[in-house]
Coordinates of C-alpha atoms in Angstrom, one line a residue:
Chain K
X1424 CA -12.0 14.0 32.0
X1425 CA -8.5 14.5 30.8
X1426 CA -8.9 10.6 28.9
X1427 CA -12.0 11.7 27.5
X1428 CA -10.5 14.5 25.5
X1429 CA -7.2 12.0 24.8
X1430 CA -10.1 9.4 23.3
X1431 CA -12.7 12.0 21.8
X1432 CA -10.4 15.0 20.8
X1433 CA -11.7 14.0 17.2
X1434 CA -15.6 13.7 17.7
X1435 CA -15.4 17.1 19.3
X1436 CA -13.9 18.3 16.9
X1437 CA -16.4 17.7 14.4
X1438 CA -19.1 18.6 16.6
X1439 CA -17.7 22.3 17.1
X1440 CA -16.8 22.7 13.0
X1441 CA -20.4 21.6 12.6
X1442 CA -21.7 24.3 15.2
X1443 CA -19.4 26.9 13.7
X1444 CA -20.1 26.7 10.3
X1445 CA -24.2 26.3 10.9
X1446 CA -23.1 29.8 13.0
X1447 CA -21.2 31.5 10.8
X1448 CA -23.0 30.9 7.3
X1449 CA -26.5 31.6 8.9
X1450 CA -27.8 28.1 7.4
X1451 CA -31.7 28.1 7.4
X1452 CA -32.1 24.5 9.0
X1453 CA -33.7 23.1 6.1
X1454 CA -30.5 23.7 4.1
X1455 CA -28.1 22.9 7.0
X1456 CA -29.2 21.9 10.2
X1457 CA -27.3 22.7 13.6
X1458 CA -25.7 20.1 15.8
X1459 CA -28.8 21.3 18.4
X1460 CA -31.4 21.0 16.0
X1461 CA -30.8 17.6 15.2
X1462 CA -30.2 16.7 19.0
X1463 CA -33.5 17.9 20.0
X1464 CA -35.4 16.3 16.8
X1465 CA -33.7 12.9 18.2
X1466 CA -35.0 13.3 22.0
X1467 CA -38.5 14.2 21.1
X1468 CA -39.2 11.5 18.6
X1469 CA -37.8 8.2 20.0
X1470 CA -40.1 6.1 18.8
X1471 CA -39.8 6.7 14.9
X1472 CA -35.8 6.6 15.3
X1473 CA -36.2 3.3 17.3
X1474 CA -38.8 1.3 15.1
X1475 CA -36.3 2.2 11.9
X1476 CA -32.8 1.3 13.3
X1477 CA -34.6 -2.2 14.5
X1478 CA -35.5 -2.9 11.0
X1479 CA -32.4 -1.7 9.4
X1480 CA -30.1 -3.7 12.6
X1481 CA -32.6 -7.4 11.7
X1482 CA -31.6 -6.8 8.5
X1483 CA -27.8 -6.3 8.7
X1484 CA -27.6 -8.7 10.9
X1485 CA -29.2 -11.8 9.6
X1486 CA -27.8 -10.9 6.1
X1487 CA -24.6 -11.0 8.4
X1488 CA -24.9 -14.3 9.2
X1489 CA -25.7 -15.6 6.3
X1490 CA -22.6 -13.6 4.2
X1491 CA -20.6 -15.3 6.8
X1492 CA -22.2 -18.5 6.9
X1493 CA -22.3 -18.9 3.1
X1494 CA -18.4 -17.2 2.5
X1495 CA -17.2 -19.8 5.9
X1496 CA -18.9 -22.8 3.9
X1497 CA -17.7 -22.2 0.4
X1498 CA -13.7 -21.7 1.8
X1499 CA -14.3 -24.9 3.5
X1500 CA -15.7 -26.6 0.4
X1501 CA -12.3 -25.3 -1.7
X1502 CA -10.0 -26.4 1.2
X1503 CA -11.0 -30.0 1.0
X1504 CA -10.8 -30.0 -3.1
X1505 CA -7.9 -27.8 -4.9
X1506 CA -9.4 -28.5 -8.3
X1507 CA -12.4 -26.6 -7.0
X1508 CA -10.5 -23.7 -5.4
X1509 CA -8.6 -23.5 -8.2
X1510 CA -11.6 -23.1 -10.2
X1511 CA -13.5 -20.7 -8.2
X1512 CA -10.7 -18.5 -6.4
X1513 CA -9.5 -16.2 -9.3
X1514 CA -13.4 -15.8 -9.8
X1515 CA -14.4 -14.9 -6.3
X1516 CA -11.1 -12.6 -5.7
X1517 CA -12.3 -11.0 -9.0
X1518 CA -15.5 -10.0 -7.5
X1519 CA -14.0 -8.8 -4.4
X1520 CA -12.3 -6.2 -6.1
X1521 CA -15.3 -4.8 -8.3
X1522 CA -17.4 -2.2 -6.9
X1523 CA -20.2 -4.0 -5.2
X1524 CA -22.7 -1.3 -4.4
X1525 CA -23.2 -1.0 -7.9
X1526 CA -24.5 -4.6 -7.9
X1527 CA -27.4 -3.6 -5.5
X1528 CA -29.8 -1.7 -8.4
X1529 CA -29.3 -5.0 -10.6
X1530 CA -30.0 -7.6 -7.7
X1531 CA -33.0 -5.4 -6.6
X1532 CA -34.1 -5.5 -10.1
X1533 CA -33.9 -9.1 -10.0
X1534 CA -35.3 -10.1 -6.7
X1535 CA -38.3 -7.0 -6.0
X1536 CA -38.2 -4.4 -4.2
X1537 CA -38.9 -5.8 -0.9
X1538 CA -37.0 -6.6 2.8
X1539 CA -36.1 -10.2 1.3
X1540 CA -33.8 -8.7 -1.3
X1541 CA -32.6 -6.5 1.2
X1542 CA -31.2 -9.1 3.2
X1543 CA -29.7 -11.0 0.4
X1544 CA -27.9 -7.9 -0.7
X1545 CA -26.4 -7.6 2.7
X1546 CA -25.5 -11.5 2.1
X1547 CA -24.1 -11.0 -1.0
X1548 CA -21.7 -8.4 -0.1
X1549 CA -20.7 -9.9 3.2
X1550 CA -20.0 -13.1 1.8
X1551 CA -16.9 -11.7 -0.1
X1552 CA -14.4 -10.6 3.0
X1553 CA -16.1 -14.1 4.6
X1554 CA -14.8 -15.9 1.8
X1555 CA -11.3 -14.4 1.3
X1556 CA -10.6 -14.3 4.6
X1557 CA -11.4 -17.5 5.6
X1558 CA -9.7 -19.6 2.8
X1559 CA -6.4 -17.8 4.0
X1560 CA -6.9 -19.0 7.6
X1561 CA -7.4 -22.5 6.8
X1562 CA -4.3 -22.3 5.1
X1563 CA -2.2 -20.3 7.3
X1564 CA -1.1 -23.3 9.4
X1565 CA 1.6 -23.2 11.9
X1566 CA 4.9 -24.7 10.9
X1567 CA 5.1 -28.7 10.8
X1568 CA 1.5 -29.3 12.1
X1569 CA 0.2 -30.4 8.7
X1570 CA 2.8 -33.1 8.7
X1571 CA 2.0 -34.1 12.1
X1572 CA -1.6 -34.7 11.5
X1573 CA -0.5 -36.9 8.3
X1574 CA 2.4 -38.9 9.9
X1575 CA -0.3 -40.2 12.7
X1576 CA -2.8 -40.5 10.2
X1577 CA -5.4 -37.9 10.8
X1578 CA -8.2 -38.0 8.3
X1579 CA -9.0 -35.0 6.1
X1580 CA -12.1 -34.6 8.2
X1581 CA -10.2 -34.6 11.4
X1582 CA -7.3 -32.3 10.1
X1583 CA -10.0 -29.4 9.2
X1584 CA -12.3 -29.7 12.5
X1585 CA -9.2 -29.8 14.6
X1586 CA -6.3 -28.4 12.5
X1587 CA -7.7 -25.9 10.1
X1588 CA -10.7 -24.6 11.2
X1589 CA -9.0 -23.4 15.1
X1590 CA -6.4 -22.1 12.8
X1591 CA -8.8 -20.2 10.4
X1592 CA -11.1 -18.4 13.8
X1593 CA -8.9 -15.2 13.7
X1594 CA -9.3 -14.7 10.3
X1595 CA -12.6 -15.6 10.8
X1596 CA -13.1 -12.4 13.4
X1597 CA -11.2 -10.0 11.2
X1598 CA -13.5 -11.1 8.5
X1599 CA -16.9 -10.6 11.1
X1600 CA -15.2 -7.2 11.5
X1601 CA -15.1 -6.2 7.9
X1602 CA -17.9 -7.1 7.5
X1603 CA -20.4 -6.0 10.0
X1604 CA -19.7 -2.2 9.0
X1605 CA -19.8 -3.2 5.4
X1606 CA -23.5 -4.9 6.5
X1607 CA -25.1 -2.1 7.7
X1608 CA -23.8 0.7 5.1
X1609 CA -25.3 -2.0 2.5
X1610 CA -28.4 -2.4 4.1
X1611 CA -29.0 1.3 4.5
X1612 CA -28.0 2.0 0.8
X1613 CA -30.5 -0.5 -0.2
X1614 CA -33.5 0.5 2.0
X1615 CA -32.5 3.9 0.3
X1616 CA -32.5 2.9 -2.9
X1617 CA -35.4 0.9 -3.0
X1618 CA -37.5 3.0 -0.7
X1619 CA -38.9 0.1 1.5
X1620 CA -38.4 0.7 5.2
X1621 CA -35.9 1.2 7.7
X1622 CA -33.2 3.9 8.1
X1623 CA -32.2 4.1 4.7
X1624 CA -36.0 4.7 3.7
X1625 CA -36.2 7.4 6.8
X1626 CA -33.6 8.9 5.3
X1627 CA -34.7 9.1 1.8
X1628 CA -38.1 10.1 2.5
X1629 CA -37.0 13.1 5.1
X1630 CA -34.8 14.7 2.6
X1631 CA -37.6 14.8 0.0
X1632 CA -39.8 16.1 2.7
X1633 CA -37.1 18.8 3.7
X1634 CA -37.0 17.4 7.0
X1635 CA -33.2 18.0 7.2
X1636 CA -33.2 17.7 10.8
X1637 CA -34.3 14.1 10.7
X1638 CA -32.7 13.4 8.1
X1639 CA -29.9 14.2 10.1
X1640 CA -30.5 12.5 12.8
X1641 CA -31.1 9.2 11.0
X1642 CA -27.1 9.9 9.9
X1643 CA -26.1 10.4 13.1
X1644 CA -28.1 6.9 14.8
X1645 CA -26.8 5.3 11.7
X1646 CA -23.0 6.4 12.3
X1647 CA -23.4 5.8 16.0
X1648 CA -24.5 1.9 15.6
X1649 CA -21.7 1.6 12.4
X1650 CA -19.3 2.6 15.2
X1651 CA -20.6 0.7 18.2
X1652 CA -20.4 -2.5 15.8
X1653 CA -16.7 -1.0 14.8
X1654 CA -15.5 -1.2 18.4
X1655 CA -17.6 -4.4 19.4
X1656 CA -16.2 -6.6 16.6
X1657 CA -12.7 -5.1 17.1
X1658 CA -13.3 -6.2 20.9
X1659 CA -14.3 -9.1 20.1
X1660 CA -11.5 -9.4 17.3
X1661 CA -9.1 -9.2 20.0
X1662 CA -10.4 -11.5 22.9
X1663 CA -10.4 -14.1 19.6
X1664 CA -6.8 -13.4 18.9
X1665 CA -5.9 -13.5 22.3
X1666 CA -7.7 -17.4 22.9
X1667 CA -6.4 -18.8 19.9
X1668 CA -3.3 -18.0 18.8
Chain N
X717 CA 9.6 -28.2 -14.1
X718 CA 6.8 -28.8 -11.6
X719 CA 6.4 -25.0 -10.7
X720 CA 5.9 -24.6 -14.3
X721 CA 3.3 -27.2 -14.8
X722 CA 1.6 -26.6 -11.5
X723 CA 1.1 -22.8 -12.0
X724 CA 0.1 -23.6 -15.9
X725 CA -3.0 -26.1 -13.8
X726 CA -3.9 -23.1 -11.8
X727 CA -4.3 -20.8 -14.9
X728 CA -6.4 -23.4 -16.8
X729 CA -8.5 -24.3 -13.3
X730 CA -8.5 -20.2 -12.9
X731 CA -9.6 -19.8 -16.7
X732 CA -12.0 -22.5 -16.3
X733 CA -13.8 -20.9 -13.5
X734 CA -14.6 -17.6 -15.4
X735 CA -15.5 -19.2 -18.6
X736 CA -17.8 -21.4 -16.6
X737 CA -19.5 -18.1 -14.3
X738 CA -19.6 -16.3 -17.8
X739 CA -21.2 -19.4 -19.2
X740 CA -23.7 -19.5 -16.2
X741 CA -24.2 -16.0 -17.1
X742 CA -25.3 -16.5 -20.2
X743 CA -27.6 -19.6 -19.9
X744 CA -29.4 -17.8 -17.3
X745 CA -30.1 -14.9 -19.3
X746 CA -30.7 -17.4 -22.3
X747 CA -33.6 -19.0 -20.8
X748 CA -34.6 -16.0 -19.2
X749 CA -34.2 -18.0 -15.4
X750 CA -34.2 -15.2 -13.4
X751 CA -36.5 -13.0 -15.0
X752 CA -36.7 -10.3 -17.6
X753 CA -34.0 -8.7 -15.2
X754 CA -31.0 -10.8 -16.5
X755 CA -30.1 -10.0 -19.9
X756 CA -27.6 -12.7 -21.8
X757 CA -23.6 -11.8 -21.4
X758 CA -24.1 -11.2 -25.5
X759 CA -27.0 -8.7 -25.1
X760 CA -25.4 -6.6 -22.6
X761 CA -22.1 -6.3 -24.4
X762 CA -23.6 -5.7 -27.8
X763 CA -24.9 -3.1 -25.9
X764 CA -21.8 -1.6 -24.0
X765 CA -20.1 -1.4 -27.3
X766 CA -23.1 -0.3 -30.0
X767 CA -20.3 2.2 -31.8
X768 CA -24.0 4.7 -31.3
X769 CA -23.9 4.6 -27.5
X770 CA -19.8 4.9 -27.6
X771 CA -19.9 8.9 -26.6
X772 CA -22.5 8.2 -23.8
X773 CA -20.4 5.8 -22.1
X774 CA -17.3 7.5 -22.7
X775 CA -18.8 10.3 -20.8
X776 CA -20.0 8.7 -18.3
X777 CA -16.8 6.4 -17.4
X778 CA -14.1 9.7 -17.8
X779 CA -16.6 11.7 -15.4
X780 CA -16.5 9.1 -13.1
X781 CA -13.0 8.2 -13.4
X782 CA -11.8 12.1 -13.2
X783 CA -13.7 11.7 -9.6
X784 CA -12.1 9.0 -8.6
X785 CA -8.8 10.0 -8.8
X786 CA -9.2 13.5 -7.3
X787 CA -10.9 12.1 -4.5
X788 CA -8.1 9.0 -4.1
X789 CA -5.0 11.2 -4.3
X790 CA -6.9 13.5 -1.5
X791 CA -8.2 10.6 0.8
X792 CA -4.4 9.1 0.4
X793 CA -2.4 12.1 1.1
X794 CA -5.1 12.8 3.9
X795 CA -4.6 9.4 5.2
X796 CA -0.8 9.6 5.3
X797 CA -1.0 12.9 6.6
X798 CA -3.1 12.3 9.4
X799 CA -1.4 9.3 10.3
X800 CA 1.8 11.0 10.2
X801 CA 0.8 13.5 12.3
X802 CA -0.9 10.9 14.8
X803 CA 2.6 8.9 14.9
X804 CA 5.0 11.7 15.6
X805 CA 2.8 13.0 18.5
X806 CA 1.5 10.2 20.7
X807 CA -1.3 12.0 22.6
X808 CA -3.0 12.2 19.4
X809 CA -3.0 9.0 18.2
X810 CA -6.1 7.2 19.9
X811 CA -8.1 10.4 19.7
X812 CA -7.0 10.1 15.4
X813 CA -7.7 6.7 15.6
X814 CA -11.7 6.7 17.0
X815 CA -11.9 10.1 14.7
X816 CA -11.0 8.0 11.8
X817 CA -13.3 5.1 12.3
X818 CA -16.5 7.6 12.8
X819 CA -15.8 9.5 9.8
X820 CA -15.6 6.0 7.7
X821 CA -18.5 5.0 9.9
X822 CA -20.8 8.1 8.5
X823 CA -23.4 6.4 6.3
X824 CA -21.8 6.9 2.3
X825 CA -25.6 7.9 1.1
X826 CA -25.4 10.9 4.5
X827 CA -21.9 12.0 3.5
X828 CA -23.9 13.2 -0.1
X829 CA -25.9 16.2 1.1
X830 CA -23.4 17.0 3.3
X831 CA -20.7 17.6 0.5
X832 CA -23.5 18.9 -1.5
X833 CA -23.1 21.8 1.0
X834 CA -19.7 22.2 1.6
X835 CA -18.5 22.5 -1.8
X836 CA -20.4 21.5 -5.1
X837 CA -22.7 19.1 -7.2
X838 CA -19.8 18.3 -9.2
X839 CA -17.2 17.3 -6.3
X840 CA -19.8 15.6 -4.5
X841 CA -18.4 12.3 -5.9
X842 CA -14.7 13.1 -5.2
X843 CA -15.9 14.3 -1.8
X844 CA -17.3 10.8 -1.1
X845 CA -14.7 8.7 -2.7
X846 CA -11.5 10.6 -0.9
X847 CA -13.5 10.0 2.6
X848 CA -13.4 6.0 1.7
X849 CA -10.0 5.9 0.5
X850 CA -8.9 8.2 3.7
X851 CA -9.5 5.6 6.2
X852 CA -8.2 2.3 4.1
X853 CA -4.9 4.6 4.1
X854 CA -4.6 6.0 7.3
X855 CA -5.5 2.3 9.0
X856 CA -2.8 0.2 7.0
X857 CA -0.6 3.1 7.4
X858 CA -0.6 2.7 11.1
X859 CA -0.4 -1.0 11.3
X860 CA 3.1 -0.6 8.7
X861 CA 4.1 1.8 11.1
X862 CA 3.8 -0.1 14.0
X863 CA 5.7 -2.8 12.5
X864 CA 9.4 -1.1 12.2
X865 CA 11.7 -3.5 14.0
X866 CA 12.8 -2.9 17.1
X867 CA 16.2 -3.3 16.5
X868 CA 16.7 -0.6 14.3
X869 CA 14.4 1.6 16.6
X870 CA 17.2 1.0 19.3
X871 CA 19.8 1.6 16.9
X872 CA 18.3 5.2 15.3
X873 CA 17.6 6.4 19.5
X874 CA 21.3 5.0 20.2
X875 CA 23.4 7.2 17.4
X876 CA 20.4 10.3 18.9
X877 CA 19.0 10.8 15.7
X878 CA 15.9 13.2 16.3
X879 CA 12.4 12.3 16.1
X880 CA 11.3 14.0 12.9
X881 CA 14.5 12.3 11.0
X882 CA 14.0 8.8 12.4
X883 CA 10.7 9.4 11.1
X884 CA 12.0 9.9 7.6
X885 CA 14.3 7.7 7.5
X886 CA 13.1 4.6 9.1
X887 CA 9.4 4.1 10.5
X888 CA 8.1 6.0 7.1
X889 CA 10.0 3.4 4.8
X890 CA 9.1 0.6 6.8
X891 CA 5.9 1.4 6.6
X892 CA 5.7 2.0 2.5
X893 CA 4.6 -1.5 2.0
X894 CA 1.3 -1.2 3.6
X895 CA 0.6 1.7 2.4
X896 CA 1.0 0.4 -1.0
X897 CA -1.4 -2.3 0.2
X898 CA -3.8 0.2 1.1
X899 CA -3.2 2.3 -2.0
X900 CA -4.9 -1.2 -3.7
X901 CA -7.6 -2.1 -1.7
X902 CA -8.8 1.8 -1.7
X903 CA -9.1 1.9 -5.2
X904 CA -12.6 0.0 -5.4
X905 CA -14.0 1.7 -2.5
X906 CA -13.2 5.2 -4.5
X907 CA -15.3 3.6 -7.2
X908 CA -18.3 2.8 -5.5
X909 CA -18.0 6.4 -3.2
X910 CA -17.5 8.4 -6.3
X911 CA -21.1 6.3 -7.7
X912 CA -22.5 7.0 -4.5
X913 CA -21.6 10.7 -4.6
X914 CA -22.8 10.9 -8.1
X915 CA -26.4 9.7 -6.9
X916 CA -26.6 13.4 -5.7
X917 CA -27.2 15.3 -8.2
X918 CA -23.6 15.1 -10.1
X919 CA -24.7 16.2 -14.1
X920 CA -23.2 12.8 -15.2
X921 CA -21.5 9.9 -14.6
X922 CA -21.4 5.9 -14.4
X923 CA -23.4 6.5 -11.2
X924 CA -26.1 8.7 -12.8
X925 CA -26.5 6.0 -15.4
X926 CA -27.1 3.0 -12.9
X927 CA -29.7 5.1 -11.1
X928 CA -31.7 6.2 -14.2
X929 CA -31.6 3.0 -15.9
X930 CA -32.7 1.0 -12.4
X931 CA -35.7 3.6 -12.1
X932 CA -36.8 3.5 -15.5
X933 CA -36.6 -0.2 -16.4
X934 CA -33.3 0.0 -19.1
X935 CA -32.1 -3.3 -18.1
X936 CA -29.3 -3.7 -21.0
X937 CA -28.1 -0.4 -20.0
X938 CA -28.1 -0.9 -16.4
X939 CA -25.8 -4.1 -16.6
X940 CA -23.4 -2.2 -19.4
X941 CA -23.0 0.6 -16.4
X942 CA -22.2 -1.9 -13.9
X943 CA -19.9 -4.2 -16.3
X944 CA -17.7 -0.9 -17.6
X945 CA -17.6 -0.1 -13.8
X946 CA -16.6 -4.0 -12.7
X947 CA -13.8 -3.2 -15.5
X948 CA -12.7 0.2 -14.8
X949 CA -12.0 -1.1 -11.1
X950 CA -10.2 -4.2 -12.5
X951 CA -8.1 -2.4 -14.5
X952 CA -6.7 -0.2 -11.8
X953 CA -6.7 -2.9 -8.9
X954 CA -4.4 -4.7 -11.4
X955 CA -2.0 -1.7 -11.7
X956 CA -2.3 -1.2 -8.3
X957 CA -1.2 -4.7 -7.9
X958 CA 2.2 -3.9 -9.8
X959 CA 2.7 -0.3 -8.0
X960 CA 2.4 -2.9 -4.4
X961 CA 4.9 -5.8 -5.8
X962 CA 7.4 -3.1 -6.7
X963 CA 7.3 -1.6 -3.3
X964 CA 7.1 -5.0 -1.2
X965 CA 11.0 -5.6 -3.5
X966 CA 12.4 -2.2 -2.9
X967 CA 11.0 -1.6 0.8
X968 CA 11.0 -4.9 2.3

């Protein structure tokens, strides 16, 4: 009980403020729903909550993958050429430091408004901390080992599947942790934008509707999975660190 | 002098790069390769800086800029403050430390209505930005923390300084690095919070003219929104970058 409180003192926290201030201001719950409200909107409609956060999870997570996939392949590429890192670093850590979500309304533009784009938004914007990350790693090497591998005459090949890449997984699983809460924020802000389905769409469409409540609730799933991928990646961050380094 | 010549290579390779992505740019808009949907590089700057649509952008970027800041210097201050707080009293700190990651984990487009309420159309923006910045802080904060050396921890508990002044004067400066690192990488995510805030309602704004100009089709004016907010975030990020290299020298 007691480590509860030490862990949760802050989640309560916001629970009671929320109560409280419901409470006190007398909200109607279409303005302002209660903590209650929202609960009770959540256990009795399971089905519509479950169907949305399954679309929205497919498509953070394949675009995921693919972010990573593409931003893992294209640090690799620039490790084994320094002309082409050279070319295409400044360009990428450029991009990394504009704001991306403002990107979405143009690539939506471009690709149509459909679950397709959404997905290669989510690539698009998890391919940056893939990228950056990554190319550090593969770098990063311990002290001496590079000259090791090239006074017994390891090939360029060898040196990156067993030099540079083992090197490069840590940065690799701060990158997959980055990234998997940037996936699902994007692929919520697109579904909302675009209006097409999933949790982002549920929540559009409720607040026209004035169904606060849900509205609400689709916040709170949406928060609640962010998290859940928060801590599993930072788990998963650590077991990572803790094998290979 | 080879560091010369080698670090004038990576400026041509670097300058290379962007003329060949602006380049790419262009051709595809050219042709028209991707669709009516990609204007020309030359379209959408003749655009941006048509001397007729010079007061609407100006508008729009000091709007957005005067949210940005407001809600920086509160999400950093927040951030410091809270990790502060967390630091000097231990029981707090993994309580702080889940309570930081939900708030950053509340959905950008939910945090919106909910600032609607609390305070105002017009802060909305700063409302959203400062909650972005607040947990880039507060997280490198902590890790700069946890990196004072031991050795001088020993030292500071041997000569019985108290808490609060070993505080001050050691695990705070130790830590000014990666807060400045923070400080950086915050910057574009109190861009895009103060767009996404704007999206509610905010009378105007770089954000307000993304969203009108995606809904009703105003391509060349979409793309000049998203270009003067790509440089608007450059320009700071690159400050930023200075304000960190000064503090890595003096602090490190």
């Amino acid at each position: 009980m007691a480590r509860f409180f030490v862990l949760n003192w802050g989640i309560l926290l916001i629970l009671v403020a929320w109560e409280g201030w419901v409470a006190a201001n007398d909200f109607n719950p279409i303005v302002m729903p209660s903590p209650q409200g929202v609960f009770m909107d959540m256990i009795s409609n399971p089905g519509i909550y479950v169907e949305n956060t399954s679309v929205t999870l497919f498509v953070a997570a394949v675009g995921l993958a693919g972010g990573l996939a593409v931003g893992t392949g294209l640090a690799i590429l620039t490790w084994s050429s320094p002309l082409l890192s050279g070319i295409v670093s400044p360009t990428a850590v450029l991009f990394s430091s504009v704001p991306v979500v403002s990107l979405i309304p143009i690539i939506a533009r471009i690709l149509g408004y459909n679950m397709a784009t959404e997905i290669a938004i989510v690539v698009i914007i998890t391919f940056f901390p893939s990228f950056v990350f990554t190319t550090a790693g593969l770098r990063d090497l311990p002290h001496g080992s590079q000259d090791l591998f090239s006074v017994l005459g390891a090939s360029r090949r060898a040196t990156l599947r067993r030099l540079a890449l083992p090197a490069a997984v840590p940065n690799m699983a701060i990158a997959l942790r980055l990234a998997a809460a940037h996936a699902i924020l994007a692929a919520m802000i697109a579904e909302f934008l675009m209006g097409t389905t999933g949790l982002g769409y549920l929540f559009a469409v409720t607040k026209q509707e004035f169904l606060t409540e849900r509205a609400f609730g689709t916040s709170v799933v949406a928060t609640a999975i962010s998290v859940a991928a928060f801590l599993a990646t930072s788990l998963l961050e650590r077991r990572i660190r803790a094998r290979f380094t | 002098m080879p560091g010369a010549s080698s670090r004038l290579i990576a400026i041509a390779c670097g300058t290379a790069g962007l003329a060949g992505f602006f380049a790419l740019w262009q051709v595809i808009g050219h042709y028209q390769l991707a669709g009516l949907s990609w204007p020309p590089l030359t379209a959408v700057l003749q655009y941006l800086f048509d001397p007729d649509r010079h007061a609407l952008f100006l508008r729009a970027i000091d709007a957005t800029l005067r949210s940005t800041i407001a809600g920086y210097l509160i999400g950093a201050l927040t951030g410091i403050g809270l990790a502060s707080i967390a630091y000097t009293l231990p029981m707090l700190q993994r309580g702080s430390d889940r309570f930081a990651a939900v708030v950053n984990s509340i959905p950008s487009i939910a945090l919106g209505p909910i600032f609607l309420i609390l305070i105002s159309r017009e802060a909305t923006p700063a409302g959203v930005a400062s909650i972005h910045v607040f947990f880039i802080v507060y997280v490198s904060m902590n890790s700069g923390l946890a990196s004072t050396s031991q050795a001088h921890e020993d030292l500071f508990s041997a000569l019985g300084s108290s808490r609060l002044k070993r505080f001050l004067r050691l695990n705070f400066p130790s830590a000014v690095p990666a807060i400045a690192s923070g400080l950086r990488l915050s910057w574009p995510a109190a861009l895009i919070g103060a767009i996404i805030g704007e999206w509610f309602g905010a009378p105007r704004g770089i954000g307000i003219l993304i969203i009108n100009s995606m809904q009703n089709f105003q391509i060349n004016l979409l793309w000049s929104a998203v270009l003067l907010a790509a440089m608007a975030s450059l320009f700071f990020f690159g400050m930023l970058t200075l304000v960190e290299r000064a503090a890595y020298r003096r602090f490190r």
